[in-house]
Short mmCIF file of C-alpha atoms and ligand atoms in Angstrom, two decimals:
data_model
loop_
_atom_site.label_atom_id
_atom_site.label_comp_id
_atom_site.label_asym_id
_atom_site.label_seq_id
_atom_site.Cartn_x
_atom_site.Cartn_y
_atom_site.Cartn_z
CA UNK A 1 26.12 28.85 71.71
CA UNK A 2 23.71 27.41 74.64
CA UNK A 3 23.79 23.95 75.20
CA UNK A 4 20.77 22.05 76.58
CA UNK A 5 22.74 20.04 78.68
CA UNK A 6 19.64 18.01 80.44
CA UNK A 7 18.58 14.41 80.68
CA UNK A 8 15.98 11.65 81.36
CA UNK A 9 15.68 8.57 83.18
CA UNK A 10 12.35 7.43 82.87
CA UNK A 11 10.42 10.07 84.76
CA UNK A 12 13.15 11.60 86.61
CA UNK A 13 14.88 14.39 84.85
CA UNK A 14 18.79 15.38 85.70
CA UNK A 15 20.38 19.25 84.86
CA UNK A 16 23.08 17.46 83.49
CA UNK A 17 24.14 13.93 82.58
CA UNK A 18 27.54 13.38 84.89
CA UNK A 19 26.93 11.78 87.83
CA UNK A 20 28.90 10.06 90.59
CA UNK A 21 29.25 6.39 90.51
CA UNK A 22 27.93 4.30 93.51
CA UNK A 23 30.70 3.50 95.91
CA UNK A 24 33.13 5.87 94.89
CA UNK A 25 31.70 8.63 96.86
CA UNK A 26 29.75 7.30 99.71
CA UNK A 27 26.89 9.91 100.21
CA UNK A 28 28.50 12.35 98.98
CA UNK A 29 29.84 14.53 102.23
CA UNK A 30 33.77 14.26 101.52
CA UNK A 31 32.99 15.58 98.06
CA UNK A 32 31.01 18.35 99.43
CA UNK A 33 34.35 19.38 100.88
CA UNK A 34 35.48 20.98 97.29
CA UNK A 35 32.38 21.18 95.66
CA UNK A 36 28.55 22.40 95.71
CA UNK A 37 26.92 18.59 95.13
CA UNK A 38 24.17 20.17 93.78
CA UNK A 39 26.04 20.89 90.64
CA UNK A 40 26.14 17.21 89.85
CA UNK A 41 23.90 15.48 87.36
CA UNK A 42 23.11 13.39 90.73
CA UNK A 43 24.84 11.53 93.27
CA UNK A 44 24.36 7.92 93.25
CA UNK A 45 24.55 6.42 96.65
CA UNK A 46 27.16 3.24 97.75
CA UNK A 47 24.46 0.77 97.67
CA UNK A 48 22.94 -0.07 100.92
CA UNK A 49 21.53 -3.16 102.09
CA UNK A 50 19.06 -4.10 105.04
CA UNK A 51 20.78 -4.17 107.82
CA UNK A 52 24.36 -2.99 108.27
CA UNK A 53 27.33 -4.84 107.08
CA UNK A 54 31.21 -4.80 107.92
CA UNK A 55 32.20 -5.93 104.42
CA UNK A 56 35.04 -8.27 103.97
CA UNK A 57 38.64 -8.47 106.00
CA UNK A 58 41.15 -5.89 104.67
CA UNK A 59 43.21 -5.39 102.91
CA UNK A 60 40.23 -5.06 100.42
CA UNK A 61 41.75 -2.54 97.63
CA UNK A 62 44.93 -3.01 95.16
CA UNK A 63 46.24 -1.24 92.56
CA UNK A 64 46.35 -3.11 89.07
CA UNK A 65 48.20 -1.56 85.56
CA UNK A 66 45.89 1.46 84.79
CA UNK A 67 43.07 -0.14 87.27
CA UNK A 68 42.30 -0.72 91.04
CA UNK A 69 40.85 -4.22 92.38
CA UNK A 70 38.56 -3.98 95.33
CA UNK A 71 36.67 -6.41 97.45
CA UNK A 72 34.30 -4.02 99.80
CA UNK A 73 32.17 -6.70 100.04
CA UNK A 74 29.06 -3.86 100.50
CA UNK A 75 30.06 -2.03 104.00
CA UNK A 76 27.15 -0.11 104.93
CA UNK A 77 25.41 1.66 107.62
CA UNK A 78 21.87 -0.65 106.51
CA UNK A 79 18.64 1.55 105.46
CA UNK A 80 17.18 2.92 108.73
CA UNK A 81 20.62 4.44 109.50
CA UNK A 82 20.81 5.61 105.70
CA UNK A 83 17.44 7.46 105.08
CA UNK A 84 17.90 8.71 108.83
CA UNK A 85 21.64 10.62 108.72
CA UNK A 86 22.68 10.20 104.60
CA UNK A 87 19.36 10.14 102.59
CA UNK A 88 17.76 13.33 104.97
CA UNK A 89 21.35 15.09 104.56
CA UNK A 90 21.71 15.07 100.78
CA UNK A 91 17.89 16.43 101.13
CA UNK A 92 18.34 19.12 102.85
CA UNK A 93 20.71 20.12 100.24
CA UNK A 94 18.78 19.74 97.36
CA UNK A 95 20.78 17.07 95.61
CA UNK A 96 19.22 15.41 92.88
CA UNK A 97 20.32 11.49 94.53
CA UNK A 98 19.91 8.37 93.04
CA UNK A 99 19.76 5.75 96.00
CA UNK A 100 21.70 2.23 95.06
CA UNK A 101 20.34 -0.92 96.82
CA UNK A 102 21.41 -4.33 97.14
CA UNK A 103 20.53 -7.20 98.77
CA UNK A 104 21.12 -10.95 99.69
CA UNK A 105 18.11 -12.50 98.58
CA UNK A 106 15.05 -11.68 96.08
CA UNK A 107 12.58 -10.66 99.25
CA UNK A 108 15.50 -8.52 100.74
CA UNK A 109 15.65 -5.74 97.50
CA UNK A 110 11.60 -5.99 97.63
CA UNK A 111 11.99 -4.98 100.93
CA UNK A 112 13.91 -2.52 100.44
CA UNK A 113 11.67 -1.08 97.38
CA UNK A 114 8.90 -0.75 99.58
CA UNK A 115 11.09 0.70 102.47
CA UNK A 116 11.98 3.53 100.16
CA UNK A 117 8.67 4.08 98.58
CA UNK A 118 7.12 4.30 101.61
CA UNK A 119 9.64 7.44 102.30
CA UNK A 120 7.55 8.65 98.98
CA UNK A 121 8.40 12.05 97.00
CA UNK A 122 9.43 13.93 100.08
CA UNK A 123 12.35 11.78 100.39
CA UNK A 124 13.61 13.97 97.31
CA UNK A 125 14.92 10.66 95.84
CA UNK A 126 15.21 10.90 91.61
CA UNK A 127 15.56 6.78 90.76
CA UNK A 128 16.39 3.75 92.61
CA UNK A 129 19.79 1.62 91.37
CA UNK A 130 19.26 -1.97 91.69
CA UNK A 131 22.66 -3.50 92.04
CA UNK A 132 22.22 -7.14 91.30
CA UNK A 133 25.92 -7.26 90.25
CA UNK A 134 28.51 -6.75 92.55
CA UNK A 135 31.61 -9.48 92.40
CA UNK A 136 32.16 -9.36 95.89
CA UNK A 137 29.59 -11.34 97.48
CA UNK A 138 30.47 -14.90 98.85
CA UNK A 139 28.86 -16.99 96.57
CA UNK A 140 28.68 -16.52 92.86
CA UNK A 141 25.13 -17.90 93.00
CA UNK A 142 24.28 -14.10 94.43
CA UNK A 143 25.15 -12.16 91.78
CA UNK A 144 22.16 -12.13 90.17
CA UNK A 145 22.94 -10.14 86.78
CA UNK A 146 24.96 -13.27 85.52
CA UNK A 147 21.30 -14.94 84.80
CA UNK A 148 18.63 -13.60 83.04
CA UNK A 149 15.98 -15.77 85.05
CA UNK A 150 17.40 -14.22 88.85
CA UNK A 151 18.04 -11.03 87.03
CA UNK A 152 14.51 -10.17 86.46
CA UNK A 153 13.09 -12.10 89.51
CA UNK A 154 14.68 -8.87 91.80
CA UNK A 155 13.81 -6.08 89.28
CA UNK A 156 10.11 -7.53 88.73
CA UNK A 157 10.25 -7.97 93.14
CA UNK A 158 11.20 -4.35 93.00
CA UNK A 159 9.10 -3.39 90.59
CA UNK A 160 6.19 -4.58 92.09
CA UNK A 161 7.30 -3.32 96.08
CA UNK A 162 8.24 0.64 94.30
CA UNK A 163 4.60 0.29 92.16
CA UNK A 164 5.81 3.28 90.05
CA UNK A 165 7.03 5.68 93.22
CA UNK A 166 10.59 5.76 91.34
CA UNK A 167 12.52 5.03 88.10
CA UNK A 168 14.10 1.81 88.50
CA UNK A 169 17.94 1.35 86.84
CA UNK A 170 19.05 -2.37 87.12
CA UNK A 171 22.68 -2.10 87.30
CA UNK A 172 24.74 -4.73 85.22
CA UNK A 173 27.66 -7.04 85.24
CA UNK A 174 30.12 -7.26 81.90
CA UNK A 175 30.97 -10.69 83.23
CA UNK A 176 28.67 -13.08 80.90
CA UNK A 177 28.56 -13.86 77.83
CA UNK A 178 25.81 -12.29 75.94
CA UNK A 179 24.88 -9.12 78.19
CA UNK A 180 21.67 -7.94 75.65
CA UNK A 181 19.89 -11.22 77.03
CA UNK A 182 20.48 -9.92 80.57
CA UNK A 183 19.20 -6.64 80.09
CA UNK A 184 16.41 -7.90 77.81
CA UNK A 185 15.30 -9.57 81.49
CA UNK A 186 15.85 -6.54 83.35
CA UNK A 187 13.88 -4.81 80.70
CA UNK A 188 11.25 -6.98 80.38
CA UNK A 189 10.58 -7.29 84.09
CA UNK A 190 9.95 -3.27 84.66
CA UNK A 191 13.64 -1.69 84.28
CA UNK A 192 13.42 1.94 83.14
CA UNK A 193 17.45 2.23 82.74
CA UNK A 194 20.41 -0.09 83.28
CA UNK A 195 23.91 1.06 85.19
CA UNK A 196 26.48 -0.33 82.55
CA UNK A 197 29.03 -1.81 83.71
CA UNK A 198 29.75 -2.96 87.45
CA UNK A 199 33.39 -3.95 88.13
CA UNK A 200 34.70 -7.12 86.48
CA UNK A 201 36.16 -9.91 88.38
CA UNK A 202 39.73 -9.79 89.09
CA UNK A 203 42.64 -11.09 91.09
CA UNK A 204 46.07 -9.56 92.12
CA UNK A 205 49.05 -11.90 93.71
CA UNK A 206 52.33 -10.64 95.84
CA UNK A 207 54.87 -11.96 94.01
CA UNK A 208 56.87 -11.47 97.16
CA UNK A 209 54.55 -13.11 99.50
CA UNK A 210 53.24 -15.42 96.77
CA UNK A 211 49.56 -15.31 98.15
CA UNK A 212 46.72 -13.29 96.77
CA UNK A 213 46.77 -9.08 97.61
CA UNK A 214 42.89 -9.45 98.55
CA UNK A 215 42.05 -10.70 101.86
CA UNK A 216 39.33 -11.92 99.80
CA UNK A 217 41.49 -12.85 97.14
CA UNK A 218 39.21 -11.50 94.09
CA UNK A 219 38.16 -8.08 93.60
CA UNK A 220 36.05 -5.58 91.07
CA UNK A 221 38.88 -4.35 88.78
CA UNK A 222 37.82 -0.66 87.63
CA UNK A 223 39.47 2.11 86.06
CA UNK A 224 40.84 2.83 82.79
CA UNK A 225 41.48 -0.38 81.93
CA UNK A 226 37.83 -1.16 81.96
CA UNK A 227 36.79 1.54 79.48
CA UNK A 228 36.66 -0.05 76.25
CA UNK A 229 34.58 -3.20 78.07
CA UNK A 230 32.15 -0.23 78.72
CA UNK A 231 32.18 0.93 75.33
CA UNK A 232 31.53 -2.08 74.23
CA UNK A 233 29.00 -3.20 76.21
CA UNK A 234 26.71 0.09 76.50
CA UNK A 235 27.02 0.01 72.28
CA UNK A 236 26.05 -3.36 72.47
CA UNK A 237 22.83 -2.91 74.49
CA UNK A 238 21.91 0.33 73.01
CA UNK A 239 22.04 -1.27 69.50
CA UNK A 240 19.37 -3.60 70.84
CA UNK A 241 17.57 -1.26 72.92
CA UNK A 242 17.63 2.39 71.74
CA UNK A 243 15.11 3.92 73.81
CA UNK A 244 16.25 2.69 76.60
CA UNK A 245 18.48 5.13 79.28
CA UNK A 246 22.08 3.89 80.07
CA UNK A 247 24.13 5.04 82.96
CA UNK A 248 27.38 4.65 81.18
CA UNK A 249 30.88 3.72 83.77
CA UNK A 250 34.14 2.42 83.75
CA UNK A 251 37.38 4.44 83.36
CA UNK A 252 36.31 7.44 82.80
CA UNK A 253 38.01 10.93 84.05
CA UNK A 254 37.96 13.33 80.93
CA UNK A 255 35.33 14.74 78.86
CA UNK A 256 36.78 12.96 76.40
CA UNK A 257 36.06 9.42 77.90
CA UNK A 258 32.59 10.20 78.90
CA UNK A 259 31.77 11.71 75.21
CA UNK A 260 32.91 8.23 74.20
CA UNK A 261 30.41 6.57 76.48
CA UNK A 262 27.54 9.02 75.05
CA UNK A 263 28.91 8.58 71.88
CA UNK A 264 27.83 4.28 72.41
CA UNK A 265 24.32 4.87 73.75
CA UNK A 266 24.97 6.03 76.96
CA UNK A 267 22.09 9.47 78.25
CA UNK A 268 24.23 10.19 81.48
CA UNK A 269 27.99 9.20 82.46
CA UNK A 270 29.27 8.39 86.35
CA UNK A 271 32.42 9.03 87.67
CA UNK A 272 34.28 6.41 89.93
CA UNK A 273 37.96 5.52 90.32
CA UNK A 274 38.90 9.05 89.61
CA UNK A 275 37.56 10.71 92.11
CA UNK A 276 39.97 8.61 94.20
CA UNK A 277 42.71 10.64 92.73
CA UNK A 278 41.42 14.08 92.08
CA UNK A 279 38.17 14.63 93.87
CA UNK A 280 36.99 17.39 91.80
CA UNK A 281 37.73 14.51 88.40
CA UNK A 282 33.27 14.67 88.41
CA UNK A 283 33.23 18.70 88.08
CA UNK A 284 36.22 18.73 85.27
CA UNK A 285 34.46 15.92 83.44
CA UNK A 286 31.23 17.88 83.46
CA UNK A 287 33.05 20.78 81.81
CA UNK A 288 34.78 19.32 79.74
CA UNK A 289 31.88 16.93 78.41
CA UNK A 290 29.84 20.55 77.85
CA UNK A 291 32.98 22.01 75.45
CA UNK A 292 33.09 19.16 73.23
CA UNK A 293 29.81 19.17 72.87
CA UNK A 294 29.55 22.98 71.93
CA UNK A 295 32.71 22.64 69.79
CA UNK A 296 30.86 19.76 67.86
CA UNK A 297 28.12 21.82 67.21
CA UNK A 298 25.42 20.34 69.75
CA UNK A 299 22.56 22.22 71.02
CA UNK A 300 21.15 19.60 72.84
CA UNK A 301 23.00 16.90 74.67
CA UNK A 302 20.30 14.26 73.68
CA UNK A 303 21.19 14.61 69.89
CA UNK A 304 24.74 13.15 70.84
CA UNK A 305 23.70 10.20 72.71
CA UNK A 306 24.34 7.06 70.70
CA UNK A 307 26.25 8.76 67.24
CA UNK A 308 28.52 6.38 66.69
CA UNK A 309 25.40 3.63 65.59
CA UNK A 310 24.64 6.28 62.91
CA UNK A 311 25.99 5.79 59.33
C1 LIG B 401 31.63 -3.71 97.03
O1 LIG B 401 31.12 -3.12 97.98
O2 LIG B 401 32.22 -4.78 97.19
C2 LIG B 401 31.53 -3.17 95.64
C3 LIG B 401 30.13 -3.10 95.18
C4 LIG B 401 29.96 -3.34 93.72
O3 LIG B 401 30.92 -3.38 92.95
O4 LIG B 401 28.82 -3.52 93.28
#
């Protein structure tokens, strides 16, 4: 039975619906090593800022029960360095690549908008992330998901710098309380998809040294741990928002786990932590995705997204 395994965000249409998850796989060159990246869904970028940035002290990963904490704090080459060596190089190659930005003030991801529309169609870019929730920033007051009033000041900044070039996905934070008003904002102020879920905010102490693992003490926690947070919180939004695309993460390295995600609202899954471990985890989720689909009787993976709200 043939499976019409494609998908939509906004405009932008994807061969398939696994992709890789920003930060877990840079631009994608190590995983080129054992596989052809064009066979991905897309490859979402590590999201890059202005100008280039260190990130925090080290050590800046732990491992937690089923789960990893990190505090990156948004290393980066910066943009001009980006489009010139990562952006042209995933290009070249014909990878459909979904570029992640983030940024320290409102004006900084409308810069950055009109930086990458101004590289246009040729830049073979497919939709632009918006990361306005990453934990690891210094100061809480930055992470701009956790308020529906700063959330859709930078997607209606970015809306407004892109002026239609590319699908914007406003990527979101499980870490408030009522996450359909914060994509309502996102929504309202131009988003054509949301990235659910970011990290959540954790912390890991040495029980031997007695002070915090982290150089900068709290971290994202991701992994399997995370999963049913982003069941619940892709069901949650999708409930609210049906027609609305979902990028679906968090925990997920089997078919199984991204069917699950699909299965809550979600039209495309990414792959993080696991490609840590195996880095092929993206290719055997892919196939493994497309056989329960087929064994369920799907022609079309559309039909499947969002089931479980059926009754
Ligand atoms: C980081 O670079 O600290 C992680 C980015 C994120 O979770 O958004």
């Amino acid at each position: 039975m043939s499976l019409d395994f494609s998908t939509k965000i906004g405009t932008s249409r994807f061969n398939n619906p696994i992709f890789t998850a920003s930060g877990c796989a840079s631009s994608g060159k190590e995983l080129s090593q054992f596989f052809d990246l064009k066979d991905l869904g897309a490859m979402v970028t590590k999201s890059i800022m202005l100008k280039p940035r260190l990130g925090r002290a080290t050590p800046r990963m732990a491992e937690t029960p089923s789960g990893m904490l990190n505090s990156i704090g948004l290393q980066g080459p910066g943009i001009d360095t980006f489009l010139e060596n990562d952006l042209a190089w995933l290009h070249e190659r014909s990878v459909r690549t979904i570029v992640s930005i983030a940024g320290e003030t409102v004006e900084e991801f409308g810069q950055l908008a009109r930086r990458l529309r101004s590289e246009g169609q040729r830049s073979g870019i497919s939709a632009i992330e918006v990361n306005i929730s990453c934990p690891n920033v210094e100061n809480r007051g930055q992470v701009f998901a956790c308020h529906t009033d700063t959330a859709a000041a930078v997607i209606e900044n970015v809306r407004r710098n892109l002026a239609g070039e590319f699908p914007i996905v406003a990527k979101l934070t499980p870490d408030v309380t009522d996450i359909v008003s914060i994509a309502k904002s996102v929504i309202d102020a131009g988003a054509d998809g949301l990235s659910l879920i970011n990290t959540l905010l954790g912390m890991v102490i040495d029980t031997n040294t007695m002070r915090p693992k982290l150089a900068g003490k709290t971290g994202g926690l991701s992994g399997p741990a995370i999963r049913p947070i982003a069941v619940r919180a892709i069901y949650q939004v999708h409930q609210s928002f049906p027609n609305i695309p979902i990028v679906g993460m968090g925990g997920v390295s089997s078919g199984k786990d991204a069917f699950e995600l699909i299965l809550a609202g979600a039209s495309a899954v990414s792959i993080g932590t696991a490609s840590f471990g195996n880095p092929t985890a993206v290719m055997k989720v892919k196939d493994e995705l497309a056989n329960i689909l087929q064994e369920k009787g799907f022609t079309d993976f559309r039909l499947a997204i969002g089931q479980a709200h059926k009754s």
